[in-house]
Structures are given as structure tokens and as C-alpha cells.
mmCIF file with all atom_site columns, C-alpha atoms in Angstrom:
data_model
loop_
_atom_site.group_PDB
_atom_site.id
_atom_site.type_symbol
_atom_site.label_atom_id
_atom_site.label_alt_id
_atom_site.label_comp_id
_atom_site.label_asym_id
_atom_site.label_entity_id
_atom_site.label_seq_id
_atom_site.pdbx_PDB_ins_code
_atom_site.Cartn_x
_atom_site.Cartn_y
_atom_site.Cartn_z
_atom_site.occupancy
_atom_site.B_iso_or_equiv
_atom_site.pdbx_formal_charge
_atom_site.auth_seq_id
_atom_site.auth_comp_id
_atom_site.auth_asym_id
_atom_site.auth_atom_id
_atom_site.pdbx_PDB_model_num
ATOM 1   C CA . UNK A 1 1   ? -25.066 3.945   -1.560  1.00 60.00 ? 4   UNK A CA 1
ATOM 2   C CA . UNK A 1 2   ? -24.700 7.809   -1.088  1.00 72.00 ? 5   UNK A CA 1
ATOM 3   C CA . UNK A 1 3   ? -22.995 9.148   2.020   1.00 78.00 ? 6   UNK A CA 1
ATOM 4   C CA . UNK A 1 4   ? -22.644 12.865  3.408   1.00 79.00 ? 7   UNK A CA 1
ATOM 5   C CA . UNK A 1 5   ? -19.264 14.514  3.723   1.00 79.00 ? 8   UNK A CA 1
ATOM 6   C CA . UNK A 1 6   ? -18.190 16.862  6.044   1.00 76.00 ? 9   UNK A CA 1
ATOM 7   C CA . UNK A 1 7   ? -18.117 20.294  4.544   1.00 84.00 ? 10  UNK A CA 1
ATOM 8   C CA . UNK A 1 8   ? -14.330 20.903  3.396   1.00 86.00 ? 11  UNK A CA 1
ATOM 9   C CA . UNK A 1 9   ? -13.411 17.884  2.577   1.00 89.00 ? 12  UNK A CA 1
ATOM 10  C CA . UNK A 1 10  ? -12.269 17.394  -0.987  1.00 91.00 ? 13  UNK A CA 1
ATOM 11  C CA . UNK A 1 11  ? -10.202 13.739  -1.129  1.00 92.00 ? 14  UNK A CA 1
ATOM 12  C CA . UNK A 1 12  ? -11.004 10.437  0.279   1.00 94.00 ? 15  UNK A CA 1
ATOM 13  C CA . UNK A 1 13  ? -9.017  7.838   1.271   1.00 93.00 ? 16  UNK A CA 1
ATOM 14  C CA . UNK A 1 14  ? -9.959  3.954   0.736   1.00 92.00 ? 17  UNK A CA 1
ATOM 15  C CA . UNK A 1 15  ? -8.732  2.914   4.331   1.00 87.00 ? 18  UNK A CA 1
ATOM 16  C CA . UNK A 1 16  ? -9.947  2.145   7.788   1.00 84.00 ? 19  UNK A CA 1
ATOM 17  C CA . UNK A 1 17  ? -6.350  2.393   8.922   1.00 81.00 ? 20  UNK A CA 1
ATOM 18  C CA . UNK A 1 18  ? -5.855  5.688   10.681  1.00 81.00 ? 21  UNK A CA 1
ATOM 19  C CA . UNK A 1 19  ? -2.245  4.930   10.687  1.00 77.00 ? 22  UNK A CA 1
ATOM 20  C CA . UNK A 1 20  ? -2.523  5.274   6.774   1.00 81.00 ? 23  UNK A CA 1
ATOM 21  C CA . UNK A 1 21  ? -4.544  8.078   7.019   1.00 86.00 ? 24  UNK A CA 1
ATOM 22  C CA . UNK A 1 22  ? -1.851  10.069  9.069   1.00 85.00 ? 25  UNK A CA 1
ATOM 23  C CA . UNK A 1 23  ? 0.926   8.664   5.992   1.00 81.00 ? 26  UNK A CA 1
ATOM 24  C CA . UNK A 1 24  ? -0.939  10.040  3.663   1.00 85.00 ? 27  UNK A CA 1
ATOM 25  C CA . UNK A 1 25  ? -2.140  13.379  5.516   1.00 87.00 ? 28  UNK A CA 1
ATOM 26  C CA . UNK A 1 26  ? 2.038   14.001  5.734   1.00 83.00 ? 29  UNK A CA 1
ATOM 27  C CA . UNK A 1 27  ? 3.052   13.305  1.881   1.00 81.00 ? 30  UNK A CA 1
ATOM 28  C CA . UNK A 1 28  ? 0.200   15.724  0.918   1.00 84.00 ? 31  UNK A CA 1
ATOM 29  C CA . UNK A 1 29  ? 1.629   18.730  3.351   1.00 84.00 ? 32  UNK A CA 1
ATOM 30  C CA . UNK A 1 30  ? 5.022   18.396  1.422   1.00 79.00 ? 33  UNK A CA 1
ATOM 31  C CA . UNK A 1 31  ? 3.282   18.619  -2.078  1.00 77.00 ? 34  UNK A CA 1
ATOM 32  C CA . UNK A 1 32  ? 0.859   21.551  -1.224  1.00 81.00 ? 35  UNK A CA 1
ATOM 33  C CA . UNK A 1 33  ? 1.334   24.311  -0.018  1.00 81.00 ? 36  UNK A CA 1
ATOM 34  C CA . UNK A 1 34  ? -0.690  25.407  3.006   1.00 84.00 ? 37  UNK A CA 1
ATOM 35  C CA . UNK A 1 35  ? -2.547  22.062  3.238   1.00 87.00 ? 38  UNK A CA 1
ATOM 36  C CA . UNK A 1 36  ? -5.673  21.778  5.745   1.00 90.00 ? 39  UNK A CA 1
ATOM 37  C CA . UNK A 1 37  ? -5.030  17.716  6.874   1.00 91.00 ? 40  UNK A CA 1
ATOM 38  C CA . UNK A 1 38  ? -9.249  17.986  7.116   1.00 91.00 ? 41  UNK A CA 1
ATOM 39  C CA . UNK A 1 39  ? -9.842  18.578  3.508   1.00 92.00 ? 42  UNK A CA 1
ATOM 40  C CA . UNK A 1 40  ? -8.963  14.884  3.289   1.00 92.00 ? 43  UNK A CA 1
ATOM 41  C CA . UNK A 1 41  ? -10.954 12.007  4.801   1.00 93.00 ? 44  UNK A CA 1
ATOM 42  C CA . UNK A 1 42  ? -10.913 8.378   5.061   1.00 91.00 ? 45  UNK A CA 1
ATOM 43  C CA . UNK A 1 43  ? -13.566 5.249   4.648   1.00 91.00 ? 46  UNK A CA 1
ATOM 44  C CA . UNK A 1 44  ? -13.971 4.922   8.106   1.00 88.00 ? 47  UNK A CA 1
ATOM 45  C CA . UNK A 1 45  ? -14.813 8.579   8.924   1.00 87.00 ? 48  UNK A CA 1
ATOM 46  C CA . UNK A 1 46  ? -17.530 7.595   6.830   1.00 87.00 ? 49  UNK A CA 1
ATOM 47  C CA . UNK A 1 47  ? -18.351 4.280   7.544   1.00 84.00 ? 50  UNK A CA 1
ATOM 48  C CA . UNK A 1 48  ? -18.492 3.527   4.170   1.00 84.00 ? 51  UNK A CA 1
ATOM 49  C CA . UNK A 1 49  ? -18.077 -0.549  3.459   1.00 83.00 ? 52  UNK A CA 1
ATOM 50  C CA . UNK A 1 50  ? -15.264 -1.972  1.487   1.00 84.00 ? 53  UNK A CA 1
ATOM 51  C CA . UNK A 1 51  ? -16.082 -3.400  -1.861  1.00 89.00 ? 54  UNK A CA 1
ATOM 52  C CA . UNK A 1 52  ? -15.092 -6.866  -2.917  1.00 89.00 ? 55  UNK A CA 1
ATOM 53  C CA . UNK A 1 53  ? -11.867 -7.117  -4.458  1.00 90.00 ? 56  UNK A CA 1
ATOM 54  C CA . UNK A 1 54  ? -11.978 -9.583  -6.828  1.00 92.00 ? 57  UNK A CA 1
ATOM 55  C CA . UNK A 1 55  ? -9.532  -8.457  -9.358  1.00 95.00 ? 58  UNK A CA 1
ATOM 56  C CA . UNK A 1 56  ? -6.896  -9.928  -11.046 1.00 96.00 ? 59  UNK A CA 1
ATOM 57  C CA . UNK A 1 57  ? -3.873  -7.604  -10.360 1.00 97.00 ? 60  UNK A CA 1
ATOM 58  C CA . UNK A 1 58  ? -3.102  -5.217  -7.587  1.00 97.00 ? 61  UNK A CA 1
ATOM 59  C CA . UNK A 1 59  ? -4.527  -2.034  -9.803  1.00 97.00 ? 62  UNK A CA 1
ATOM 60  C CA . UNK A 1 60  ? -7.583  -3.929  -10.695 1.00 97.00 ? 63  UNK A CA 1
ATOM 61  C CA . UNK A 1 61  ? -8.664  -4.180  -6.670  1.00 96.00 ? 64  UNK A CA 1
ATOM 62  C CA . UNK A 1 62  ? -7.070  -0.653  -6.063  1.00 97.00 ? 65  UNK A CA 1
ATOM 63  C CA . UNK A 1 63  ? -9.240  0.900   -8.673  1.00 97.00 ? 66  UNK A CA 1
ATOM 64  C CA . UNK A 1 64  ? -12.216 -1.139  -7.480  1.00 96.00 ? 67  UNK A CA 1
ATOM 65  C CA . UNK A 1 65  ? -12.015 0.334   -4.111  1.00 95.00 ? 68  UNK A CA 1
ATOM 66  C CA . UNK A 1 66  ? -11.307 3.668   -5.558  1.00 96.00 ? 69  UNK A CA 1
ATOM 67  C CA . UNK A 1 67  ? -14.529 3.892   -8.226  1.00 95.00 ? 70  UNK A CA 1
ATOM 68  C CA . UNK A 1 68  ? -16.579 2.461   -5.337  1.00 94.00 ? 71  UNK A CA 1
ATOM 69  C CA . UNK A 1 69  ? -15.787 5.449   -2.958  1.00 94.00 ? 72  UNK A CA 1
ATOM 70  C CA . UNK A 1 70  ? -15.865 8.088   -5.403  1.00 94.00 ? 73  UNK A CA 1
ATOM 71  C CA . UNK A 1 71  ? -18.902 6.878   -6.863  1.00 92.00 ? 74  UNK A CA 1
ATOM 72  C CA . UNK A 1 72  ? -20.661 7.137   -3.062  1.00 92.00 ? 75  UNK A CA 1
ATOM 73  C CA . UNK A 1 73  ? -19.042 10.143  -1.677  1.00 92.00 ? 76  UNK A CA 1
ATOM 74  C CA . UNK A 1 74  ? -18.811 12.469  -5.138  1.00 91.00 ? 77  UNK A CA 1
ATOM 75  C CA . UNK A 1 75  ? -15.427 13.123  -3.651  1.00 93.00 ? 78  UNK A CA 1
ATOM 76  C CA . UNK A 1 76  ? -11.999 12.293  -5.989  1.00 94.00 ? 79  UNK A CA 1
ATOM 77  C CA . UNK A 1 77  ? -10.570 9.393   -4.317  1.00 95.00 ? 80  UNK A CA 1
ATOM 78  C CA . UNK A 1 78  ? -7.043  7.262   -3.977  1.00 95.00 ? 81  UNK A CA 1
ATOM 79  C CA . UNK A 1 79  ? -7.149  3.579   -3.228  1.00 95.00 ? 82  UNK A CA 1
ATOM 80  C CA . UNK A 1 80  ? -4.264  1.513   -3.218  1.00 93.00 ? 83  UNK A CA 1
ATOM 81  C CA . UNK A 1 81  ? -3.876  -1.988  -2.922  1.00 94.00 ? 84  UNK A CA 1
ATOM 82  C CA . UNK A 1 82  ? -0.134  -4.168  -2.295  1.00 94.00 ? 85  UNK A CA 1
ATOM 83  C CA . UNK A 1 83  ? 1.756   -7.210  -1.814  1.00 96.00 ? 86  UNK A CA 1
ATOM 84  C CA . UNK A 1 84  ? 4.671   -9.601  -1.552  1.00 98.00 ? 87  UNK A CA 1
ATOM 85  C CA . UNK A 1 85  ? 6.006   -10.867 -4.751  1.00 98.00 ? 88  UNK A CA 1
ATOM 86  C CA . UNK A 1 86  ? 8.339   -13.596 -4.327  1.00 98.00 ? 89  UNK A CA 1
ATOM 87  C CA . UNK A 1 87  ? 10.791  -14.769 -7.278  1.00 98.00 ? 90  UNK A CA 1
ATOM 88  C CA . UNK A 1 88  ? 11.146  -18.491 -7.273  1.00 98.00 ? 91  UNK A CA 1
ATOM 89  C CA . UNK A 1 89  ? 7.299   -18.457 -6.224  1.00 98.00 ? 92  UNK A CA 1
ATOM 90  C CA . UNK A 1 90  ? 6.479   -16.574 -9.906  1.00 98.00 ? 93  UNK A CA 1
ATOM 91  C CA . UNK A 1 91  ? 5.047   -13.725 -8.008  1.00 98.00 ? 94  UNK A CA 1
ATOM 92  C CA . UNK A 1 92  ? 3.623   -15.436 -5.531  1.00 98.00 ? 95  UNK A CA 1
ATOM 93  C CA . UNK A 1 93  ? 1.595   -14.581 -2.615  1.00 98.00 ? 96  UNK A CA 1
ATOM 94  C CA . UNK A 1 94  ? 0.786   -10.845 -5.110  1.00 97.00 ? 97  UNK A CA 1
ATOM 95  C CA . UNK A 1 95  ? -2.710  -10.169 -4.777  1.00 96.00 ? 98  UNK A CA 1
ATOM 96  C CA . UNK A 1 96  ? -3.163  -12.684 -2.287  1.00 96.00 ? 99  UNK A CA 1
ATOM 97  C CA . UNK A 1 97  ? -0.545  -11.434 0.248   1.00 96.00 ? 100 UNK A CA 1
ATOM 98  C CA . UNK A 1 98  ? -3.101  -11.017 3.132   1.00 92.00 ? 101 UNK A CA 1
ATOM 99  C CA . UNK A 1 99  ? -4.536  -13.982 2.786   1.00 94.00 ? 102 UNK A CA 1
ATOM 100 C CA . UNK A 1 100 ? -1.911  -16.558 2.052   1.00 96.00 ? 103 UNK A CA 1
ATOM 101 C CA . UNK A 1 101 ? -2.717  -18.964 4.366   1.00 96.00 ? 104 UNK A CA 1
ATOM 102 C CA . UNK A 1 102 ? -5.913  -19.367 3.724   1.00 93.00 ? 105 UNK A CA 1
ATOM 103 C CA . UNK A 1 103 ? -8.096  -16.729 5.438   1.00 89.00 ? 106 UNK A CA 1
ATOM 104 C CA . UNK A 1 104 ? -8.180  -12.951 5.719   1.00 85.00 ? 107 UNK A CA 1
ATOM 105 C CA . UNK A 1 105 ? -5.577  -10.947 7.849   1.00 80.00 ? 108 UNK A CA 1
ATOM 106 C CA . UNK A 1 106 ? -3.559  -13.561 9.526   1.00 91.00 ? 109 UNK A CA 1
ATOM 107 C CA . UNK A 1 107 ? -0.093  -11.832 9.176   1.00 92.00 ? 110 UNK A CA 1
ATOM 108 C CA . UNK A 1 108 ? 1.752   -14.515 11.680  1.00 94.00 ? 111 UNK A CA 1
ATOM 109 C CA . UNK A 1 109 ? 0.068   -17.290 9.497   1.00 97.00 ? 112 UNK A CA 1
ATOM 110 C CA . UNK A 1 110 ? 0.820   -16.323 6.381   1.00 96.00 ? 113 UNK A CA 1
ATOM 111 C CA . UNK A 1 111 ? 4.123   -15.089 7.538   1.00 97.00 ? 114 UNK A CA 1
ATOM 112 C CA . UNK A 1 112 ? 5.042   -19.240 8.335   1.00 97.00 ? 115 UNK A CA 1
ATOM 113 C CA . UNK A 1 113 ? 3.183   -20.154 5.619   1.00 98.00 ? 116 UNK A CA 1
ATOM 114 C CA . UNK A 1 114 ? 5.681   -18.514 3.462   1.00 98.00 ? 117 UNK A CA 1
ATOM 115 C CA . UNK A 1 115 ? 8.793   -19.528 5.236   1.00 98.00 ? 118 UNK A CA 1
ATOM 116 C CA . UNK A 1 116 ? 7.780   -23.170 5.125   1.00 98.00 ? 119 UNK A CA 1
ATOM 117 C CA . UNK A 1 117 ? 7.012   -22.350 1.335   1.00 98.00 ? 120 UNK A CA 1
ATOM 118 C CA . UNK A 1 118 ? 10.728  -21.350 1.012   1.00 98.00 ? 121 UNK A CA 1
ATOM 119 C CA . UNK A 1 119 ? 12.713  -23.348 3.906   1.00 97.00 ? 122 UNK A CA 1
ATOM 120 C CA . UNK A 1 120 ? 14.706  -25.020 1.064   1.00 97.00 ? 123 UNK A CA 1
ATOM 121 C CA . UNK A 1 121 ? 15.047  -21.998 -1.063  1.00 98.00 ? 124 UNK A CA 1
ATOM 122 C CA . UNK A 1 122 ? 18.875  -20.955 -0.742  1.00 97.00 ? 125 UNK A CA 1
ATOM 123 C CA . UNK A 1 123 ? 19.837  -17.340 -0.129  1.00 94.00 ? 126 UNK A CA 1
ATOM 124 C CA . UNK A 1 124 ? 20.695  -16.576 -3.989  1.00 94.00 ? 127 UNK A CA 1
ATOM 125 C CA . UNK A 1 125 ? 17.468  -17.234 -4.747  1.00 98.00 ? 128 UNK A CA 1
ATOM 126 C CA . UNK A 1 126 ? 15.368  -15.617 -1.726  1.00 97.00 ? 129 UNK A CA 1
ATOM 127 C CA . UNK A 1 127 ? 14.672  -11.994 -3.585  1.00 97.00 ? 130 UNK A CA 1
ATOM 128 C CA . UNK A 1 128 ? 11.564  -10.392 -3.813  1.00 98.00 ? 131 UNK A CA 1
ATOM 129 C CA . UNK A 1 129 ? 9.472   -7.317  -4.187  1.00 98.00 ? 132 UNK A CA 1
ATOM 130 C CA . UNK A 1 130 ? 6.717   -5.213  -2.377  1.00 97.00 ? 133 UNK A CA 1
ATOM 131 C CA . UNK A 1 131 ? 4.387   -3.865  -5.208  1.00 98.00 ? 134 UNK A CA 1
ATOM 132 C CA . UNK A 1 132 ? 2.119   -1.269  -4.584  1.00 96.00 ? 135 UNK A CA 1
ATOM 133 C CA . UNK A 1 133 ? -0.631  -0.204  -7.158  1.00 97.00 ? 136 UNK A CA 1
ATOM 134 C CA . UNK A 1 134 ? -2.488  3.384   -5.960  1.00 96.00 ? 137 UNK A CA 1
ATOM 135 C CA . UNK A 1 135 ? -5.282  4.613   -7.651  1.00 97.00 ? 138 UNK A CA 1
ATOM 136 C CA . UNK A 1 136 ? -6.861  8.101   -7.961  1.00 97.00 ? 139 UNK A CA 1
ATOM 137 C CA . UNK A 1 137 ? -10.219 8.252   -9.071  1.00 96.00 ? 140 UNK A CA 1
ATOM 138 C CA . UNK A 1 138 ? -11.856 11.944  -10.146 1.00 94.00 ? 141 UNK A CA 1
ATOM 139 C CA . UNK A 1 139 ? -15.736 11.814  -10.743 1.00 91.00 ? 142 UNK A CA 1
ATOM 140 C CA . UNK A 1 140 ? -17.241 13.436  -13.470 1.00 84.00 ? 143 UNK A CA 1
ATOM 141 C CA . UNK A 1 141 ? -18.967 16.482  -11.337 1.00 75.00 ? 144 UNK A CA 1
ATOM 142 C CA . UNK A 1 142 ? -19.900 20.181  -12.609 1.00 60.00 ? 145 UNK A CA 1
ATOM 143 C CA . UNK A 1 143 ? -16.393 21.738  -14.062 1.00 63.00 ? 146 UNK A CA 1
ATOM 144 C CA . UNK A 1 144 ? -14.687 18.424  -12.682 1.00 66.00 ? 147 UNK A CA 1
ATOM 145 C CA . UNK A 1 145 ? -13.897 15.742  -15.569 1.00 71.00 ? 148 UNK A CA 1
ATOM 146 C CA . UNK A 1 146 ? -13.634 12.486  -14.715 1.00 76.00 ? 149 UNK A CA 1
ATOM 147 C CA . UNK A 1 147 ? -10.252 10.449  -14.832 1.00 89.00 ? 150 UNK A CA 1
ATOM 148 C CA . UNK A 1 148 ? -8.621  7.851   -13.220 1.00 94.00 ? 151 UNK A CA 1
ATOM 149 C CA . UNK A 1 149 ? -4.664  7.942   -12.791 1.00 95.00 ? 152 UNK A CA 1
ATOM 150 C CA . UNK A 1 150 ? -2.845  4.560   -11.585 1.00 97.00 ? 153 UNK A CA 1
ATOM 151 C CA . UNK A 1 151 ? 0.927   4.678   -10.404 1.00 97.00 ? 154 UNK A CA 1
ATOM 152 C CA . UNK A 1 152 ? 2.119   1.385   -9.671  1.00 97.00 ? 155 UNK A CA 1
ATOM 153 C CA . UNK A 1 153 ? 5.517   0.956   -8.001  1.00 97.00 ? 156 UNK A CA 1
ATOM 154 C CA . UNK A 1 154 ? 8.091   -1.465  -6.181  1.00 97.00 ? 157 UNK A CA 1
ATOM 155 C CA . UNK A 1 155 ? 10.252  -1.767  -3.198  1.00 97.00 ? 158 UNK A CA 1
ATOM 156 C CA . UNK A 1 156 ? 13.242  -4.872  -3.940  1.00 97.00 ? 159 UNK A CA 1
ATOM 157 C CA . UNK A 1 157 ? 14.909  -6.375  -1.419  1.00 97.00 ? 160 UNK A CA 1
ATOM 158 C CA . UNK A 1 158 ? 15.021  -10.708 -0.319  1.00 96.00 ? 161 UNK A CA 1
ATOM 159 C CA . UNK A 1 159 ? 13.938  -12.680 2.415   1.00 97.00 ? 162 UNK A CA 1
ATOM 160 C CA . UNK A 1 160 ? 15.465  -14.315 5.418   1.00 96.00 ? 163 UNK A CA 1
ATOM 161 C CA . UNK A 1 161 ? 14.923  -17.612 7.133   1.00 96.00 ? 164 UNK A CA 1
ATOM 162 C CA . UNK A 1 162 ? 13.350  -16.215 10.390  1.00 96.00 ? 165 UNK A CA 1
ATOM 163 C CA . UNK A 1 163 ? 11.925  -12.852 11.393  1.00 96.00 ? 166 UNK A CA 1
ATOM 164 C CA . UNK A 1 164 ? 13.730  -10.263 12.713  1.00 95.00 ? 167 UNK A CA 1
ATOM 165 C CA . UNK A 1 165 ? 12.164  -6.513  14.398  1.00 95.00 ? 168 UNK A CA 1
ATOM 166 C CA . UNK A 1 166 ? 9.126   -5.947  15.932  1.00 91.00 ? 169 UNK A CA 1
ATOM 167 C CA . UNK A 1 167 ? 7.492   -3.083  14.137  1.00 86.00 ? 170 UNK A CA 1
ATOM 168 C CA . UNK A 1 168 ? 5.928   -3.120  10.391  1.00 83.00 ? 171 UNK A CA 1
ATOM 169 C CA . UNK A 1 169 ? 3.493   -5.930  9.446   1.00 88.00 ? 172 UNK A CA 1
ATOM 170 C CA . UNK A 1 170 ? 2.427   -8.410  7.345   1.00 92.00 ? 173 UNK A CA 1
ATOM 171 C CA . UNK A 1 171 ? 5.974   -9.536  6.361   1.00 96.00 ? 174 UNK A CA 1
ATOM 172 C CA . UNK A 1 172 ? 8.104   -7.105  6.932   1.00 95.00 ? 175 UNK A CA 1
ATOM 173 C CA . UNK A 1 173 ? 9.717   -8.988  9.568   1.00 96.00 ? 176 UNK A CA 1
ATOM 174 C CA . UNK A 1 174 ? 11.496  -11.292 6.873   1.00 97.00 ? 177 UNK A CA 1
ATOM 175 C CA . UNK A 1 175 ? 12.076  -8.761  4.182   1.00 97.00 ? 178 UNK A CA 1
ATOM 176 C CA . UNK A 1 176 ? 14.986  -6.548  3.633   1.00 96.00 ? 179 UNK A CA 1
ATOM 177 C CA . UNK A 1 177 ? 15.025  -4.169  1.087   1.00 96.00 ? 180 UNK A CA 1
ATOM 178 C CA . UNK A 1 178 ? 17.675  -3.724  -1.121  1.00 94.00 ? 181 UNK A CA 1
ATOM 179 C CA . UNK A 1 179 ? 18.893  -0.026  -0.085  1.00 87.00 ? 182 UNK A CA 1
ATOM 180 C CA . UNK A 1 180 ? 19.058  -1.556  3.580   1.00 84.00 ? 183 UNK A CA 1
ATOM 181 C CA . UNK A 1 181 ? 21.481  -4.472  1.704   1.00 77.00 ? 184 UNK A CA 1
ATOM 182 C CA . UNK A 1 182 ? 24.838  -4.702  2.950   1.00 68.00 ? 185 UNK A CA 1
ATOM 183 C CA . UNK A 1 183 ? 28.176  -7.166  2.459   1.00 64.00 ? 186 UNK A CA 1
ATOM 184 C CA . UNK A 1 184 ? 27.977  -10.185 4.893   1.00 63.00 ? 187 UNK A CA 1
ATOM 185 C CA . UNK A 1 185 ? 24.260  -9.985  4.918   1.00 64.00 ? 188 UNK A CA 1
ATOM 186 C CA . UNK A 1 186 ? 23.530  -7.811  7.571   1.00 71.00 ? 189 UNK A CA 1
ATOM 187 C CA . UNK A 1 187 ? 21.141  -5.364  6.349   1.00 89.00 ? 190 UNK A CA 1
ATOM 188 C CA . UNK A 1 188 ? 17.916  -4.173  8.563   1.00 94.00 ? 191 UNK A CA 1
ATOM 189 C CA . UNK A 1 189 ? 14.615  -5.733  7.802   1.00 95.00 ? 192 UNK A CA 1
ATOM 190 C CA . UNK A 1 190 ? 11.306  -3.414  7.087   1.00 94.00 ? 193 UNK A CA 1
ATOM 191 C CA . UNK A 1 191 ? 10.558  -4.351  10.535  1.00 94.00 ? 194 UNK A CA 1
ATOM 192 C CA . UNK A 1 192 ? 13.454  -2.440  11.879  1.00 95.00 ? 195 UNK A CA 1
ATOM 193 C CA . UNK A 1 193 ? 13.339  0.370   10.415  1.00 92.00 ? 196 UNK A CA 1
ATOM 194 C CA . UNK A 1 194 ? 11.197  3.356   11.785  1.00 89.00 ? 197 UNK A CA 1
ATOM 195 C CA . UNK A 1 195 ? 7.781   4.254   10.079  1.00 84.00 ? 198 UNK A CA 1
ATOM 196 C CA . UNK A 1 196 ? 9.751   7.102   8.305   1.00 84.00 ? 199 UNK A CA 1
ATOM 197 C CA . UNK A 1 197 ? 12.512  5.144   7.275   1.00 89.00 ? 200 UNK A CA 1
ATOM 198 C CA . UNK A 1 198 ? 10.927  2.630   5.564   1.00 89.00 ? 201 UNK A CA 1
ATOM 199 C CA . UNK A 1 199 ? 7.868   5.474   3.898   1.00 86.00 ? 202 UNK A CA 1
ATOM 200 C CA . UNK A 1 200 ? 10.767  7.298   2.241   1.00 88.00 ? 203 UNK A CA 1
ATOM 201 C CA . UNK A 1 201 ? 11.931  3.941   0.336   1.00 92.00 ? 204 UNK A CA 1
ATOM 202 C CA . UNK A 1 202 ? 8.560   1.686   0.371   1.00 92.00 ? 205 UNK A CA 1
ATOM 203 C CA . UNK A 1 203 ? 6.723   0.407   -2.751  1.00 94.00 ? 206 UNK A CA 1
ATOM 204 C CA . UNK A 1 204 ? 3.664   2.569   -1.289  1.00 90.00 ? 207 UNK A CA 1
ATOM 205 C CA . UNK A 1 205 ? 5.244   5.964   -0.581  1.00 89.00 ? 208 UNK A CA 1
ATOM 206 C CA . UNK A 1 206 ? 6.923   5.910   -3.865  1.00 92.00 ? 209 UNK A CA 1
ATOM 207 C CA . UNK A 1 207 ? 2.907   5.182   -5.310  1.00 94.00 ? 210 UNK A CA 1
ATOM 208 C CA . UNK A 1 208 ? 1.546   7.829   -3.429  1.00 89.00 ? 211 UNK A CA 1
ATOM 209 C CA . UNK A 1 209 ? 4.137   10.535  -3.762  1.00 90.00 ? 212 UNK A CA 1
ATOM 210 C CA . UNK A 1 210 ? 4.285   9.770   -7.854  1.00 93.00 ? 213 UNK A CA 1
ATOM 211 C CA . UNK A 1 211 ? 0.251   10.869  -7.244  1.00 92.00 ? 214 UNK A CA 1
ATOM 212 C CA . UNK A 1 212 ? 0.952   13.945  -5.446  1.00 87.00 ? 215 UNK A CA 1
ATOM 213 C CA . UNK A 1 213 ? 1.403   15.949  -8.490  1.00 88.00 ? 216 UNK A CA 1
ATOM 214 C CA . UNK A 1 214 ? -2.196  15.217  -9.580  1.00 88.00 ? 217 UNK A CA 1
ATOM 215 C CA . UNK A 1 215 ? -3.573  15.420  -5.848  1.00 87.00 ? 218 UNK A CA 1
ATOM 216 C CA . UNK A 1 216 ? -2.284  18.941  -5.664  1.00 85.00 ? 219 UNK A CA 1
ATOM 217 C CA . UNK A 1 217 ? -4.392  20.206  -8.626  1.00 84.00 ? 220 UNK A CA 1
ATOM 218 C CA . UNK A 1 218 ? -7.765  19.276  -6.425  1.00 83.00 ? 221 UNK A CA 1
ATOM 219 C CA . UNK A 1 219 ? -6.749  21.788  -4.093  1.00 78.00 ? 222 UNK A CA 1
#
């Protein structure tokens, strides 16, 4: 499948998330200097279809995603793909974090799943990580050589008994992150922080900002 693209554009984004979009539209315009937020585009200004994800490790699907838009746009593209890693689980939920419980995009689902998982798990032993593998993907195309660049990176932090905070997903209402950590245990979960609180310290700003460098030199 080949799709147009809207003259000017020269990255795309593997997301139907506007929200993600806008994320990465911002941590672009402090790595380039006089950046247009048009030149990049997402999946779903496309209406180009996901692939399947059936790797074995977050930058397996991310790159998936990535080669899969690049190859039907002719546009460099960044895919990422991320989870919860849980300690005394061996990793556990990883790649499948959004579908822990069973089916696709449940967050309050898998979020009980998990505690139910780890209701005799005492607070020692409750840490975990966000991991976030992002992917950028440069087709082979006139003076353009082909590449592919992966930065993989982690947010620690441990999980509480109950949620806490109303903004976030997924399970952010049960995860606080280690720089949020204080004596007594009273540290702010992801789901209490603000969007731009918890961008400058997540597993997936840290991914996308280590790809910045590279971004830059497509514009």
C-alpha cells in the first residue's frame, strides 16, 4: 500500500493519538531551529492501517510499525512501542502491557489484573520500570540512504496497592517513578503529575529526545 502525502511533510509518526502527535510536534521545536509543526504528520492524517505487531521485544514491534509506514509513505518515520516491566513478575506484562488481561486496550482491566497479580507482593519488592523502544526508520530514496536508528530507554519507579490521580493511562495510576520517590512513601504517581511533568522524566520522552539529534538532520 502507497499513500499520498501532503506536500511539506518530511516525518511521519506511527500514531493515531493526536495527543502524541502534539508530544512529539513540541520535542522537535526545541531540537530545530525554526521548525514548521506541518512538516511532520501522523498515521491517522493518513489513514494508513497499523501493522501487526507480533514481535518479540518492544523494538521488534516499534520497528515493525516504523518499516511499515516508511515503506508506504516514502517518508522517514519514528515508531515507538512501550510497557510495564514489573520485577518479581520477570518483566512481566512488557510487550504485552496493553493487553494484559486478555484483550486489546482495556487499561482498567489490566490495571486489576495486575494488582491482583501482586496483592501479596510486599512493598520492597513492588519496583518496576516503563520501557520505551522508538524507532526511526529512513528509506533508501534519491540522495537519502536508508538506516534505521533504535533508542530504547526506561523510566524506574514501584507500584502501589491502589490507584491514585486521575490523569495518565494505562497504569500510571499505580506507578511512581523514582525521581517522584520520597521518605515515608509519599511520592506522586504518573497519574498526578501534569503531561509536562511526567514527558520531561518518562521512558518515552527520554526515547524520543535521544532521536532528536538524528530527526534534526531531515530538516
Amino acid at each position: 500500500m502507497v499513500v499520498s502525502v501532503p506536500q511539506g511533510a518530511k516525518l511521519v509518526l506511527a500514531t493515531h493519538n493526536q495527543g502524541k502527535l502534539a508530544e512529539f510536534r513540541e520535542i522537535l521545536a526545541q531540537a530545530i531551529a525554526n521548525f514548521d509543526p506541518a512538516s511532520v504528520i501522523s498515521a491517522a492524517d493518513l489513514q494508513v492501517p497499523e501493522p501487526v505487531e507480533d514481535g518479540i521485544s518492544f523494538a521488534a514491534n516499534a520497528t515493525i510499525k516504523a518499516n511499515a509506514l516508511a515503506q508506504a509513505t516514502g517518508l522517514p518515520a519514528v515508531a515507538d512501542d512501550s510497557g510495564l516491566c514489573v520485577d518479581v513478575l520477570g518483566g512481566a506484562p512488557g510487550i504485552f502491557s496493553a493487553r494484559w488481561c486478555g484483550h486489546h486496550g482495556d487499561d482498567a482491566a489490566n490495571l486489576q489484573l495486575l494488582l491482583d497479580q501482586l496483592s501479596d507482593v510486599k512493598d520492597p519488592h513492588r519496583g518496576a520500570n516503563f520501557t520505551c523502544a522508538a524507532v526511526l526508520v529512513v528509506p533508501e530514496n534519491g540522495d537519502q540512504r536508508g538506516r534505521v536508528v533504535v533508542e530504547e530507554h526506561r523510566m524506574y519507579g514501584r507500584l502501589l496497592h491502589q490507584s491514585i490521580g486521575e490523569g495518565g493511562f494505562g497504569y500510571d495510576p499505580i506507578f511512581v517513578p523514582s525521581q517522584e520517590d520520597e521518605p515515608g512513601g509519599q511520592g506522586r504517581t504518573s497519574a498526578q503529575m501534569s503531561a509536562a511533568e511526567k514527558n520531561a522524566i518518562s521512558h518515552r520522552g527520554q526515547a524520543l529526545r535521544a532521536l532528536a539529534p538524528q530527526l534534526a538532520q531531515l530538516f
